[in-house]
Amino acid sequence: MPTLQQLRYLVAIADTLSFSRAAEICRVAQPTLSIQLKELETRLDARLVERTRARVIVTPIGQEVAKRARAMLADLDDIREIARRDDPAAPQAVLQIGVVQTVGAYVLSVAMPGLRRAFPNMRIHVREERRDTLLRQLADGVHDVILLPEEVERPDLECHRLLCEPLMVVLPADHRLAGQGSIAPEDLAGETILTMERGHRLHDQIVRLCADVGAHHARDYEGTTLDTLRQMIALGMGVSLLPALYVRSEVIREQLVVARPMSARVPVRHISLIWRHNSARGPTYAAIAENLRMSLGPWAAPEAD
């Protein structure tokens, strides 16, 4: 039978597609990891991983074994958590957080200091992925919690809203509206509005606003990141609406662009922390969610009823 350690090695390889990074995560030498993977393949009589000079490929059988191993390892962690529930001061050794790119760096840069003060013994690992990948990996046990710019209603998940974050108008510093303290929706009539590429919630909100106020949605210029949008604005290609925490982190230091709040009908996005409903660590994750919410200051979501 496979050992738990061998299954951990396989999961690490499947998650990183790199023997060196997997060995680093597992804190073993790379030759040790390779030997244990070979032994796992021998025990199962199946090829789990193909390794070439260019890349690492997890076979279909390897992917299925890794998926089941993740669930098994997550259940094992839950058992450990149940065993120490009578000690509320017991630290959780590791917190695996999955985030989307438009949320992670800007929310965590504000919230991380408070989180480290409240949980000084907890090691925090952050990994960026797309929304659908994060939800799938959360169910598979790859992540303990995930941060998404939305609320998710699913019976298998717990969703705690952390933040009601307004979007702000970001425009070139020499734009005709740059001198205003705030911008009314009708001021954007006729403007070229840049958005994220399709599939992002920011894209959908901005497209609706364009239709409402008579602005031009620039379909030819869609950004893949918030930084890309900021750079396009600096080049004079249009204006956009970007999240307030991103403005606080990046735009405020920029000389070529400025940010202004909207005076009415302000679009917002809801940042949520999500975890598996049946996780034994639920109380710990709820405490983490509350700590994050309090750290986010004026835009923190009100406490749930």
PDB file of C-alpha atoms in Angstrom:
ATOM      1  CA  MET A   1       0.000   0.000   0.000  1.00  0.00           C
ATOM      2  CA  PRO A   2       1.192   3.566  -0.618  1.00  0.00           C
ATOM      3  CA  THR A   3       2.422   5.565   2.340  1.00  0.00           C
ATOM      4  CA  LEU A   4       0.948   8.935   3.269  1.00  0.00           C
ATOM      5  CA  GLN A   5       4.298  10.546   2.564  1.00  0.00           C
ATOM      6  CA  GLN A   6       4.391   9.134  -0.951  1.00  0.00           C
ATOM      7  CA  LEU A   7       0.894  10.488  -1.573  1.00  0.00           C
ATOM      8  CA  ARG A   8       2.004  13.911  -0.311  1.00  0.00           C
ATOM      9  CA  TYR A   9       4.895  13.852  -2.762  1.00  0.00           C
ATOM     10  CA  LEU A  10       2.574  12.974  -5.653  1.00  0.00           C
ATOM     11  CA  VAL A  11       0.145  15.775  -4.732  1.00  0.00           C
ATOM     12  CA  ALA A  12       3.003  18.278  -4.533  1.00  0.00           C
ATOM     13  CA  ILE A  13       4.233  17.239  -7.990  1.00  0.00           C
ATOM     14  CA  ALA A  14       0.701  17.442  -9.430  1.00  0.00           C
ATOM     15  CA  ASP A  15       0.209  20.914  -7.939  1.00  0.00           C
ATOM     16  CA  THR A  16       3.538  22.380  -9.064  1.00  0.00           C
ATOM     17  CA  LEU A  17       4.452  20.269 -12.149  1.00  0.00           C
ATOM     18  CA  SER A  18       8.013  20.612 -10.909  1.00  0.00           C
ATOM     19  CA  PHE A  19      10.136  18.096  -9.001  1.00  0.00           C
ATOM     20  CA  SER A  20      12.352  20.816  -7.543  1.00  0.00           C
ATOM     21  CA  ARG A  21       9.450  22.931  -6.270  1.00  0.00           C
ATOM     22  CA  ALA A  22       7.632  19.849  -4.985  1.00  0.00           C
ATOM     23  CA  ALA A  23      10.747  18.793  -3.070  1.00  0.00           C
ATOM     24  CA  GLU A  24      11.014  22.291  -1.608  1.00  0.00           C
ATOM     25  CA  ILE A  25       7.377  22.257  -0.494  1.00  0.00           C
ATOM     26  CA  CYS A  26       7.787  18.797   1.048  1.00  0.00           C
ATOM     27  CA  ARG A  27      11.128  19.777   2.596  1.00  0.00           C
ATOM     28  CA  VAL A  28      13.039  16.808   1.216  1.00  0.00           C
ATOM     29  CA  ALA A  29      15.892  16.394  -1.203  1.00  0.00           C
ATOM     30  CA  GLN A  30      14.836  16.043  -4.819  1.00  0.00           C
ATOM     31  CA  PRO A  31      16.421  12.565  -5.223  1.00  0.00           C
ATOM     32  CA  THR A  32      14.435  11.374  -2.190  1.00  0.00           C
ATOM     33  CA  LEU A  33      11.203  12.626  -3.732  1.00  0.00           C
ATOM     34  CA  SER A  34      12.024  10.960  -7.058  1.00  0.00           C
ATOM     35  CA  ILE A  35      12.819   7.622  -5.408  1.00  0.00           C
ATOM     36  CA  GLN A  36       9.607   7.679  -3.379  1.00  0.00           C
ATOM     37  CA  LEU A  37       7.541   8.491  -6.462  1.00  0.00           C
ATOM     38  CA  LYS A  38       9.096   5.541  -8.300  1.00  0.00           C
ATOM     39  CA  GLU A  39       8.290   3.282  -5.348  1.00  0.00           C
ATOM     40  CA  LEU A  40       4.696   4.571  -5.352  1.00  0.00           C
ATOM     41  CA  GLU A  41       4.393   3.773  -9.059  1.00  0.00           C
ATOM     42  CA  THR A  42       5.800   0.291  -8.411  1.00  0.00           C
ATOM     43  CA  ARG A  43       3.336  -0.346  -5.594  1.00  0.00           C
ATOM     44  CA  LEU A  44       0.408   0.769  -7.730  1.00  0.00           C
ATOM     45  CA  ASP A  45       1.807  -0.824 -10.902  1.00  0.00           C
ATOM     46  CA  ALA A  46       0.947   2.341 -12.824  1.00  0.00           C
ATOM     47  CA  ARG A  47       2.743   5.246 -14.451  1.00  0.00           C
ATOM     48  CA  LEU A  48       1.724   8.387 -12.551  1.00  0.00           C
ATOM     49  CA  VAL A  49       4.155  11.026 -13.817  1.00  0.00           C
ATOM     50  CA  GLU A  50       6.049  11.493 -17.072  1.00  0.00           C
ATOM     51  CA  ARG A  51       9.191  13.603 -16.884  1.00  0.00           C
ATOM     52  CA  THR A  52      11.033  15.090 -19.861  1.00  0.00           C
ATOM     53  CA  ARG A  53      13.705  17.757 -20.152  1.00  0.00           C
ATOM     54  CA  ALA A  54      11.053  20.330 -21.008  1.00  0.00           C
ATOM     55  CA  ARG A  55       8.264  19.597 -18.550  1.00  0.00           C
ATOM     56  CA  VAL A  56       6.544  17.326 -16.058  1.00  0.00           C
ATOM     57  CA  ILE A  57       3.263  15.672 -17.075  1.00  0.00           C
ATOM     58  CA  VAL A  58       0.894  13.969 -14.639  1.00  0.00           C
ATOM     59  CA  THR A  59      -0.806  11.071 -16.403  1.00  0.00           C
ATOM     60  CA  PRO A  60      -4.610  10.658 -16.253  1.00  0.00           C
ATOM     61  CA  ILE A  61      -4.153   7.880 -13.685  1.00  0.00           C
ATOM     62  CA  GLY A  62      -1.769  10.118 -11.733  1.00  0.00           C
ATOM     63  CA  GLN A  63      -4.299  12.951 -11.763  1.00  0.00           C
ATOM     64  CA  GLU A  64      -7.033  10.687 -10.405  1.00  0.00           C
ATOM     65  CA  VAL A  65      -4.769   9.275  -7.682  1.00  0.00           C
ATOM     66  CA  ALA A  66      -3.621  12.802  -6.745  1.00  0.00           C
ATOM     67  CA  LYS A  67      -7.234  14.005  -6.539  1.00  0.00           C
ATOM     68  CA  ARG A  68      -8.165  11.209  -4.146  1.00  0.00           C
ATOM     69  CA  ALA A  69      -4.931  11.689  -2.196  1.00  0.00           C
ATOM     70  CA  ARG A  70      -5.745  15.372  -1.654  1.00  0.00           C
ATOM     71  CA  ALA A  71      -9.113  14.491  -0.193  1.00  0.00           C
ATOM     72  CA  MET A  72      -7.531  11.816   2.016  1.00  0.00           C
ATOM     73  CA  LEU A  73      -4.833  14.183   3.280  1.00  0.00           C
ATOM     74  CA  ALA A  74      -7.416  16.926   3.912  1.00  0.00           C
ATOM     75  CA  ASP A  75      -9.466  14.448   5.975  1.00  0.00           C
ATOM     76  CA  LEU A  76      -6.333  13.517   7.914  1.00  0.00           C
ATOM     77  CA  ASP A  77      -5.692  17.173   8.707  1.00  0.00           C
ATOM     78  CA  ASP A  78      -9.294  17.477   9.857  1.00  0.00           C
ATOM     79  CA  ILE A  79      -8.800  14.511  12.187  1.00  0.00           C
ATOM     80  CA  ARG A  80      -5.764  16.219  13.686  1.00  0.00           C
ATOM     81  CA  GLU A  81      -7.763  19.409  14.123  1.00  0.00           C
ATOM     82  CA  ILE A  82     -10.596  17.544  15.870  1.00  0.00           C
ATOM     83  CA  ALA A  83      -8.077  15.932  18.220  1.00  0.00           C
ATOM     84  CA  ARG A  84      -6.877  19.326  19.467  1.00  0.00           C
ATOM     85  CA  ARG A  85     -10.171  21.184  19.532  1.00  0.00           C
ATOM     86  CA  ASP A  86     -10.074  21.250  23.340  1.00  0.00           C
ATOM     87  CA  ASP A  87      -7.053  23.590  23.136  1.00  0.00           C
ATOM     88  CA  PRO A  88      -8.230  26.906  21.623  1.00  0.00           C
ATOM     89  CA  ALA A  89      -4.679  28.271  21.685  1.00  0.00           C
ATOM     90  CA  ALA A  90      -3.289  25.492  19.507  1.00  0.00           C
ATOM     91  CA  PRO A  91      -1.863  27.087  16.343  1.00  0.00           C
ATOM     92  CA  GLN A  92      -2.717  25.773  12.905  1.00  0.00           C
ATOM     93  CA  ALA A  93       0.631  24.902  11.367  1.00  0.00           C
ATOM     94  CA  VAL A  94      -0.122  25.959   7.783  1.00  0.00           C
ATOM     95  CA  LEU A  95      -2.837  27.963   6.044  1.00  0.00           C
ATOM     96  CA  GLN A  96      -3.090  27.357   2.303  1.00  0.00           C
ATOM     97  CA  ILE A  97      -4.839  30.368   0.704  1.00  0.00           C
ATOM     98  CA  GLY A  98      -5.912  30.384  -2.936  1.00  0.00           C
ATOM     99  CA  VAL A  99      -6.563  33.782  -4.535  1.00  0.00           C
ATOM    100  CA  VAL A 100      -7.425  35.317  -7.888  1.00  0.00           C
ATOM    101  CA  GLN A 101      -4.907  37.811  -9.219  1.00  0.00           C
ATOM    102  CA  THR A 102      -7.249  40.815  -9.012  1.00  0.00           C
ATOM    103  CA  VAL A 103      -7.729  40.233  -5.266  1.00  0.00           C
ATOM    104  CA  GLY A 104      -4.793  38.534  -3.589  1.00  0.00           C
ATOM    105  CA  ALA A 105      -1.939  41.003  -3.440  1.00  0.00           C
ATOM    106  CA  TYR A 106      -4.075  44.063  -2.700  1.00  0.00           C
ATOM    107  CA  VAL A 107      -6.299  42.574   0.003  1.00  0.00           C
ATOM    108  CA  LEU A 108      -3.545  40.573   1.686  1.00  0.00           C
ATOM    109  CA  SER A 109      -1.078  43.477   1.679  1.00  0.00           C
ATOM    110  CA  VAL A 110      -3.520  45.352   3.918  1.00  0.00           C
ATOM    111  CA  ALA A 111      -4.742  42.419   5.993  1.00  0.00           C
ATOM    112  CA  MET A 112      -1.586  40.312   6.442  1.00  0.00           C
ATOM    113  CA  PRO A 113       0.025  42.292   9.317  1.00  0.00           C
ATOM    114  CA  GLY A 114      -3.063  41.885  11.502  1.00  0.00           C
ATOM    115  CA  LEU A 115      -3.345  38.219  10.569  1.00  0.00           C
ATOM    116  CA  ARG A 116       0.253  37.548  11.577  1.00  0.00           C
ATOM    117  CA  ARG A 117      -0.229  39.327  14.901  1.00  0.00           C
ATOM    118  CA  ALA A 118      -3.341  37.303  15.679  1.00  0.00           C
ATOM    119  CA  PHE A 119      -1.858  33.964  14.517  1.00  0.00           C
ATOM    120  CA  PRO A 120       1.919  34.291  15.060  1.00  0.00           C
ATOM    121  CA  ASN A 121       2.605  30.537  14.762  1.00  0.00           C
ATOM    122  CA  MET A 122       0.713  30.046  11.534  1.00  0.00           C
ATOM    123  CA  ARG A 123       2.643  29.689   8.275  1.00  0.00           C
ATOM    124  CA  ILE A 124       0.695  31.170   5.374  1.00  0.00           C
ATOM    125  CA  HIS A 125       1.087  29.941   1.786  1.00  0.00           C
ATOM    126  CA  VAL A 126      -0.604  31.953  -0.982  1.00  0.00           C
ATOM    127  CA  ARG A 127      -1.191  30.672  -4.505  1.00  0.00           C
ATOM    128  CA  GLU A 128      -2.845  32.488  -7.436  1.00  0.00           C
ATOM    129  CA  GLU A 129      -5.210  30.713  -9.819  1.00  0.00           C
ATOM    130  CA  ARG A 130      -8.309  31.432 -11.890  1.00  0.00           C
ATOM    131  CA  ARG A 131     -11.706  31.397 -10.186  1.00  0.00           C
ATOM    132  CA  ASP A 132     -12.948  28.063 -11.524  1.00  0.00           C
ATOM    133  CA  THR A 133      -9.627  26.387 -10.759  1.00  0.00           C
ATOM    134  CA  LEU A 134      -9.706  27.706  -7.184  1.00  0.00           C
ATOM    135  CA  LEU A 135     -13.194  26.353  -6.547  1.00  0.00           C
ATOM    136  CA  ARG A 136     -12.229  22.955  -7.917  1.00  0.00           C
ATOM    137  CA  GLN A 137      -8.991  22.864  -5.928  1.00  0.00           C
ATOM    138  CA  LEU A 138     -10.786  23.920  -2.743  1.00  0.00           C
ATOM    139  CA  ALA A 139     -13.131  20.948  -3.112  1.00  0.00           C
ATOM    140  CA  ASP A 140     -10.113  18.697  -3.758  1.00  0.00           C
ATOM    141  CA  GLY A 141      -8.316  19.916  -0.623  1.00  0.00           C
ATOM    142  CA  VAL A 142      -5.500  21.796  -2.376  1.00  0.00           C
ATOM    143  CA  HIS A 143      -6.443  24.995  -0.507  1.00  0.00           C
ATOM    144  CA  ASP A 144      -7.796  25.467   3.006  1.00  0.00           C
ATOM    145  CA  VAL A 145      -9.555  28.712   2.072  1.00  0.00           C
ATOM    146  CA  ILE A 146      -9.900  30.850  -1.041  1.00  0.00           C
ATOM    147  CA  LEU A 147     -10.411  34.587  -1.620  1.00  0.00           C
ATOM    148  CA  LEU A 148     -12.847  35.514  -4.389  1.00  0.00           C
ATOM    149  CA  PRO A 149     -14.313  38.848  -5.575  1.00  0.00           C
ATOM    150  CA  GLU A 150     -17.847  37.520  -5.176  1.00  0.00           C
ATOM    151  CA  GLU A 151     -20.121  35.519  -2.929  1.00  0.00           C
ATOM    152  CA  VAL A 152     -20.643  31.827  -3.665  1.00  0.00           C
ATOM    153  CA  GLU A 153     -23.830  30.043  -2.683  1.00  0.00           C
ATOM    154  CA  ARG A 154     -23.176  26.313  -2.563  1.00  0.00           C
ATOM    155  CA  PRO A 155     -24.259  23.817   0.113  1.00  0.00           C
ATOM    156  CA  ASP A 156     -20.760  22.329   0.316  1.00  0.00           C
ATOM    157  CA  LEU A 157     -19.065  25.683   0.995  1.00  0.00           C
ATOM    158  CA  GLU A 158     -19.013  28.310   3.758  1.00  0.00           C
ATOM    159  CA  CYS A 159     -18.793  31.867   2.425  1.00  0.00           C
ATOM    160  CA  HIS A 160     -17.983  34.876   4.649  1.00  0.00           C
ATOM    161  CA  ARG A 161     -18.112  38.333   3.077  1.00  0.00           C
ATOM    162  CA  LEU A 162     -15.073  40.389   4.105  1.00  0.00           C
ATOM    163  CA  LEU A 163     -15.287  43.528   2.057  1.00  0.00           C
ATOM    164  CA  CYS A 164     -17.657  45.750   0.082  1.00  0.00           C
ATOM    165  CA  GLU A 165     -15.055  47.423  -2.102  1.00  0.00           C
ATOM    166  CA  PRO A 166     -16.004  50.414  -4.262  1.00  0.00           C
ATOM    167  CA  LEU A 167     -14.611  50.866  -7.760  1.00  0.00           C
ATOM    168  CA  MET A 168     -12.942  54.202  -8.508  1.00  0.00           C
ATOM    169  CA  VAL A 169     -12.576  56.023 -11.816  1.00  0.00           C
ATOM    170  CA  VAL A 170      -8.921  55.953 -12.926  1.00  0.00           C
ATOM    171  CA  LEU A 171      -7.945  58.316 -15.738  1.00  0.00           C
ATOM    172  CA  PRO A 172      -4.892  60.040 -17.244  1.00  0.00           C
ATOM    173  CA  ALA A 173      -3.556  62.881 -15.109  1.00  0.00           C
ATOM    174  CA  ASP A 174      -4.227  65.371 -17.946  1.00  0.00           C
ATOM    175  CA  HIS A 175      -7.792  64.175 -18.575  1.00  0.00           C
ATOM    176  CA  ARG A 176     -10.607  66.761 -18.604  1.00  0.00           C
ATOM    177  CA  LEU A 177     -12.177  65.143 -15.512  1.00  0.00           C
ATOM    178  CA  ALA A 178      -8.946  64.838 -13.514  1.00  0.00           C
ATOM    179  CA  GLY A 179      -9.493  68.124 -11.695  1.00  0.00           C
ATOM    180  CA  GLN A 180     -12.847  67.090 -10.233  1.00  0.00           C
ATOM    181  CA  GLY A 181     -13.082  65.832  -6.647  1.00  0.00           C
ATOM    182  CA  SER A 182     -15.589  63.170  -7.684  1.00  0.00           C
ATOM    183  CA  ILE A 183     -17.109  61.976 -10.928  1.00  0.00           C
ATOM    184  CA  ALA A 184     -20.819  61.560 -11.615  1.00  0.00           C
ATOM    185  CA  PRO A 185     -21.912  58.626 -13.791  1.00  0.00           C
ATOM    186  CA  GLU A 186     -23.169  60.985 -16.509  1.00  0.00           C
ATOM    187  CA  ASP A 187     -19.687  62.566 -16.704  1.00  0.00           C
ATOM    188  CA  LEU A 188     -18.509  59.325 -18.338  1.00  0.00           C
ATOM    189  CA  ALA A 189     -20.867  59.676 -21.325  1.00  0.00           C
ATOM    190  CA  GLY A 190     -18.855  59.382 -24.541  1.00  0.00           C
ATOM    191  CA  GLU A 191     -15.685  58.223 -22.729  1.00  0.00           C
ATOM    192  CA  THR A 192     -13.728  55.142 -23.821  1.00  0.00           C
ATOM    193  CA  ILE A 193     -13.845  52.692 -20.919  1.00  0.00           C
ATOM    194  CA  LEU A 194     -11.208  49.958 -20.593  1.00  0.00           C
ATOM    195  CA  THR A 195     -12.043  46.666 -18.876  1.00  0.00           C
ATOM    196  CA  MET A 196     -10.533  43.372 -17.830  1.00  0.00           C
ATOM    197  CA  GLU A 197     -10.876  40.534 -20.316  1.00  0.00           C
ATOM    198  CA  ARG A 198     -14.114  38.583 -20.393  1.00  0.00           C
ATOM    199  CA  GLY A 199     -14.644  36.200 -17.495  1.00  0.00           C
ATOM    200  CA  HIS A 200     -13.807  38.731 -14.777  1.00  0.00           C
ATOM    201  CA  ARG A 201     -16.580  40.189 -12.615  1.00  0.00           C
ATOM    202  CA  LEU A 202     -15.025  43.648 -13.116  1.00  0.00           C
ATOM    203  CA  HIS A 203     -15.602  43.263 -16.849  1.00  0.00           C
ATOM    204  CA  ASP A 204     -19.311  42.572 -16.431  1.00  0.00           C
ATOM    205  CA  GLN A 205     -19.908  45.494 -14.067  1.00  0.00           C
ATOM    206  CA  ILE A 206     -18.130  48.004 -16.267  1.00  0.00           C
ATOM    207  CA  VAL A 207     -19.929  46.817 -19.416  1.00  0.00           C
ATOM    208  CA  ARG A 208     -23.268  47.395 -17.676  1.00  0.00           C
ATOM    209  CA  LEU A 209     -22.185  50.881 -16.584  1.00  0.00           C
ATOM    210  CA  CYS A 210     -21.136  51.756 -20.135  1.00  0.00           C
ATOM    211  CA  ALA A 211     -24.565  50.797 -21.405  1.00  0.00           C
ATOM    212  CA  ASP A 212     -26.306  52.811 -18.673  1.00  0.00           C
ATOM    213  CA  VAL A 213     -24.369  56.084 -19.112  1.00  0.00           C
ATOM    214  CA  GLY A 214     -23.601  56.025 -22.828  1.00  0.00           C
ATOM    215  CA  ALA A 215     -19.862  55.345 -22.534  1.00  0.00           C
ATOM    216  CA  HIS A 216     -17.914  53.381 -25.147  1.00  0.00           C
ATOM    217  CA  HIS A 217     -16.760  49.940 -24.044  1.00  0.00           C
ATOM    218  CA  ALA A 218     -13.330  49.429 -25.642  1.00  0.00           C
ATOM    219  CA  ARG A 219     -13.589  45.806 -26.768  1.00  0.00           C
ATOM    220  CA  ASP A 220     -10.305  46.065 -28.665  1.00  0.00           C
ATOM    221  CA  TYR A 221      -8.336  46.880 -25.513  1.00  0.00           C
ATOM    222  CA  GLU A 222      -9.077  44.416 -22.723  1.00  0.00           C
ATOM    223  CA  GLY A 223      -6.485  43.964 -19.980  1.00  0.00           C
ATOM    224  CA  THR A 224      -5.388  40.672 -18.456  1.00  0.00           C
ATOM    225  CA  THR A 225      -4.325  42.291 -15.157  1.00  0.00           C
ATOM    226  CA  LEU A 226      -5.096  45.449 -13.213  1.00  0.00           C
ATOM    227  CA  ASP A 227      -1.531  46.614 -13.858  1.00  0.00           C
ATOM    228  CA  THR A 228      -2.096  46.253 -17.598  1.00  0.00           C
ATOM    229  CA  LEU A 229      -5.194  48.446 -17.360  1.00  0.00           C
ATOM    230  CA  ARG A 230      -3.290  51.069 -15.368  1.00  0.00           C
ATOM    231  CA  GLN A 231      -0.553  51.172 -17.989  1.00  0.00           C
ATOM    232  CA  MET A 232      -3.087  51.482 -20.816  1.00  0.00           C
ATOM    233  CA  ILE A 233      -4.718  54.408 -19.012  1.00  0.00           C
ATOM    234  CA  ALA A 234      -1.325  56.083 -18.589  1.00  0.00           C
ATOM    235  CA  LEU A 235      -0.844  55.820 -22.368  1.00  0.00           C
ATOM    236  CA  GLY A 236      -4.076  57.731 -22.907  1.00  0.00           C
ATOM    237  CA  MET A 237      -6.028  54.806 -24.336  1.00  0.00           C
ATOM    238  CA  GLY A 238      -9.054  55.476 -22.132  1.00  0.00           C
ATOM    239  CA  VAL A 239     -10.289  55.435 -18.540  1.00  0.00           C
ATOM    240  CA  SER A 240     -11.377  52.574 -16.317  1.00  0.00           C
ATOM    241  CA  LEU A 241     -12.914  51.669 -12.974  1.00  0.00           C
ATOM    242  CA  LEU A 242     -10.516  49.878 -10.635  1.00  0.00           C
ATOM    243  CA  PRO A 243     -10.935  48.487  -7.097  1.00  0.00           C
ATOM    244  CA  ALA A 244     -10.222  50.891  -4.246  1.00  0.00           C
ATOM    245  CA  LEU A 245      -7.604  48.675  -2.576  1.00  0.00           C
ATOM    246  CA  TYR A 246      -5.702  48.432  -5.842  1.00  0.00           C
ATOM    247  CA  VAL A 247      -5.867  52.232  -6.131  1.00  0.00           C
ATOM    248  CA  ARG A 248      -4.523  52.501  -2.598  1.00  0.00           C
ATOM    249  CA  SER A 249      -1.692  50.074  -3.340  1.00  0.00           C
ATOM    250  CA  GLU A 250      -0.613  51.080  -6.858  1.00  0.00           C
ATOM    251  CA  VAL A 251      -2.406  54.046  -8.420  1.00  0.00           C
ATOM    252  CA  ILE A 252      -1.779  56.515  -5.625  1.00  0.00           C
ATOM    253  CA  ARG A 253       1.968  56.344  -6.373  1.00  0.00           C
ATOM    254  CA  GLU A 254       1.486  56.834 -10.098  1.00  0.00           C
ATOM    255  CA  GLN A 255       2.155  60.270 -11.628  1.00  0.00           C
ATOM    256  CA  LEU A 256       0.595  59.624 -15.033  1.00  0.00           C
ATOM    257  CA  VAL A 257      -2.844  58.594 -13.756  1.00  0.00           C
ATOM    258  CA  VAL A 258      -5.214  59.750 -11.016  1.00  0.00           C
ATOM    259  CA  ALA A 259      -8.168  58.120  -9.266  1.00  0.00           C
ATOM    260  CA  ARG A 260     -11.451  59.777  -8.346  1.00  0.00           C
ATOM    261  CA  PRO A 261     -14.473  58.357  -6.478  1.00  0.00           C
ATOM    262  CA  MET A 262     -17.871  58.243  -8.140  1.00  0.00           C
ATOM    263  CA  SER A 263     -20.513  60.503  -6.631  1.00  0.00           C
ATOM    264  CA  ALA A 264     -23.465  58.158  -7.258  1.00  0.00           C
ATOM    265  CA  ARG A 265     -24.335  54.618  -8.395  1.00  0.00           C
ATOM    266  CA  VAL A 266     -20.931  53.424  -7.252  1.00  0.00           C
ATOM    267  CA  PRO A 267     -20.121  49.905  -8.489  1.00  0.00           C
ATOM    268  CA  VAL A 268     -18.767  47.632  -5.755  1.00  0.00           C
ATOM    269  CA  ARG A 269     -17.368  44.143  -5.553  1.00  0.00           C
ATOM    270  CA  HIS A 270     -17.748  41.793  -2.601  1.00  0.00           C
ATOM    271  CA  ILE A 271     -14.595  40.022  -1.417  1.00  0.00           C
ATOM    272  CA  SER A 272     -15.312  36.718   0.337  1.00  0.00           C
ATOM    273  CA  LEU A 273     -13.345  34.079   2.228  1.00  0.00           C
ATOM    274  CA  ILE A 274     -14.606  30.592   1.388  1.00  0.00           C
ATOM    275  CA  TRP A 275     -13.906  27.145   2.814  1.00  0.00           C
ATOM    276  CA  ARG A 276     -15.373  23.640   2.793  1.00  0.00           C
ATOM    277  CA  HIS A 277     -18.566  23.370   4.829  1.00  0.00           C
ATOM    278  CA  ASN A 278     -17.550  20.095   6.501  1.00  0.00           C
ATOM    279  CA  SER A 279     -14.030  21.199   7.456  1.00  0.00           C
ATOM    280  CA  ALA A 280     -13.156  20.585  11.107  1.00  0.00           C
ATOM    281  CA  ARG A 281     -11.142  23.810  10.960  1.00  0.00           C
ATOM    282  CA  GLY A 282     -14.284  25.844  10.363  1.00  0.00           C
ATOM    283  CA  PRO A 283     -14.044  27.770  13.677  1.00  0.00           C
ATOM    284  CA  THR A 284     -10.415  28.646  12.895  1.00  0.00           C
ATOM    285  CA  TYR A 285     -11.312  29.867   9.415  1.00  0.00           C
ATOM    286  CA  ALA A 286     -14.203  31.924  10.820  1.00  0.00           C
ATOM    287  CA  ALA A 287     -11.762  33.612  13.225  1.00  0.00           C
ATOM    288  CA  ILE A 288      -9.385  34.276  10.323  1.00  0.00           C
ATOM    289  CA  ALA A 289     -12.253  35.742   8.293  1.00  0.00           C
ATOM    290  CA  GLU A 290     -13.195  38.085  11.125  1.00  0.00           C
ATOM    291  CA  ASN A 291      -9.577  39.184  11.542  1.00  0.00           C
ATOM    292  CA  LEU A 292      -9.328  39.917   7.800  1.00  0.00           C
ATOM    293  CA  ARG A 293     -12.628  41.795   7.848  1.00  0.00           C
ATOM    294  CA  MET A 294     -11.535  44.029  10.722  1.00  0.00           C
ATOM    295  CA  SER A 295      -8.189  44.741   9.036  1.00  0.00           C
ATOM    296  CA  LEU A 296      -9.850  46.048   5.881  1.00  0.00           C
ATOM    297  CA  GLY A 297     -11.034  49.221   7.585  1.00  0.00           C
ATOM    298  CA  PRO A 298     -13.686  51.492   6.072  1.00  0.00           C
ATOM    299  CA  TRP A 299     -14.818  49.028   3.387  1.00  0.00           C
ATOM    300  CA  ALA A 300     -15.164  46.015   5.663  1.00  0.00           C
ATOM    301  CA  ALA A 301     -18.479  44.253   5.241  1.00  0.00           C
ATOM    302  CA  PRO A 302     -20.894  44.479   8.180  1.00  0.00           C
ATOM    303  CA  GLU A 303     -21.059  41.463  10.453  1.00  0.00           C
ATOM    304  CA  ALA A 304     -23.408  38.752   9.340  1.00  0.00           C
ATOM    305  CA  ASP A 305     -26.824  38.627  11.004  1.00  0.00           C
TER     306      ASP A 305
END
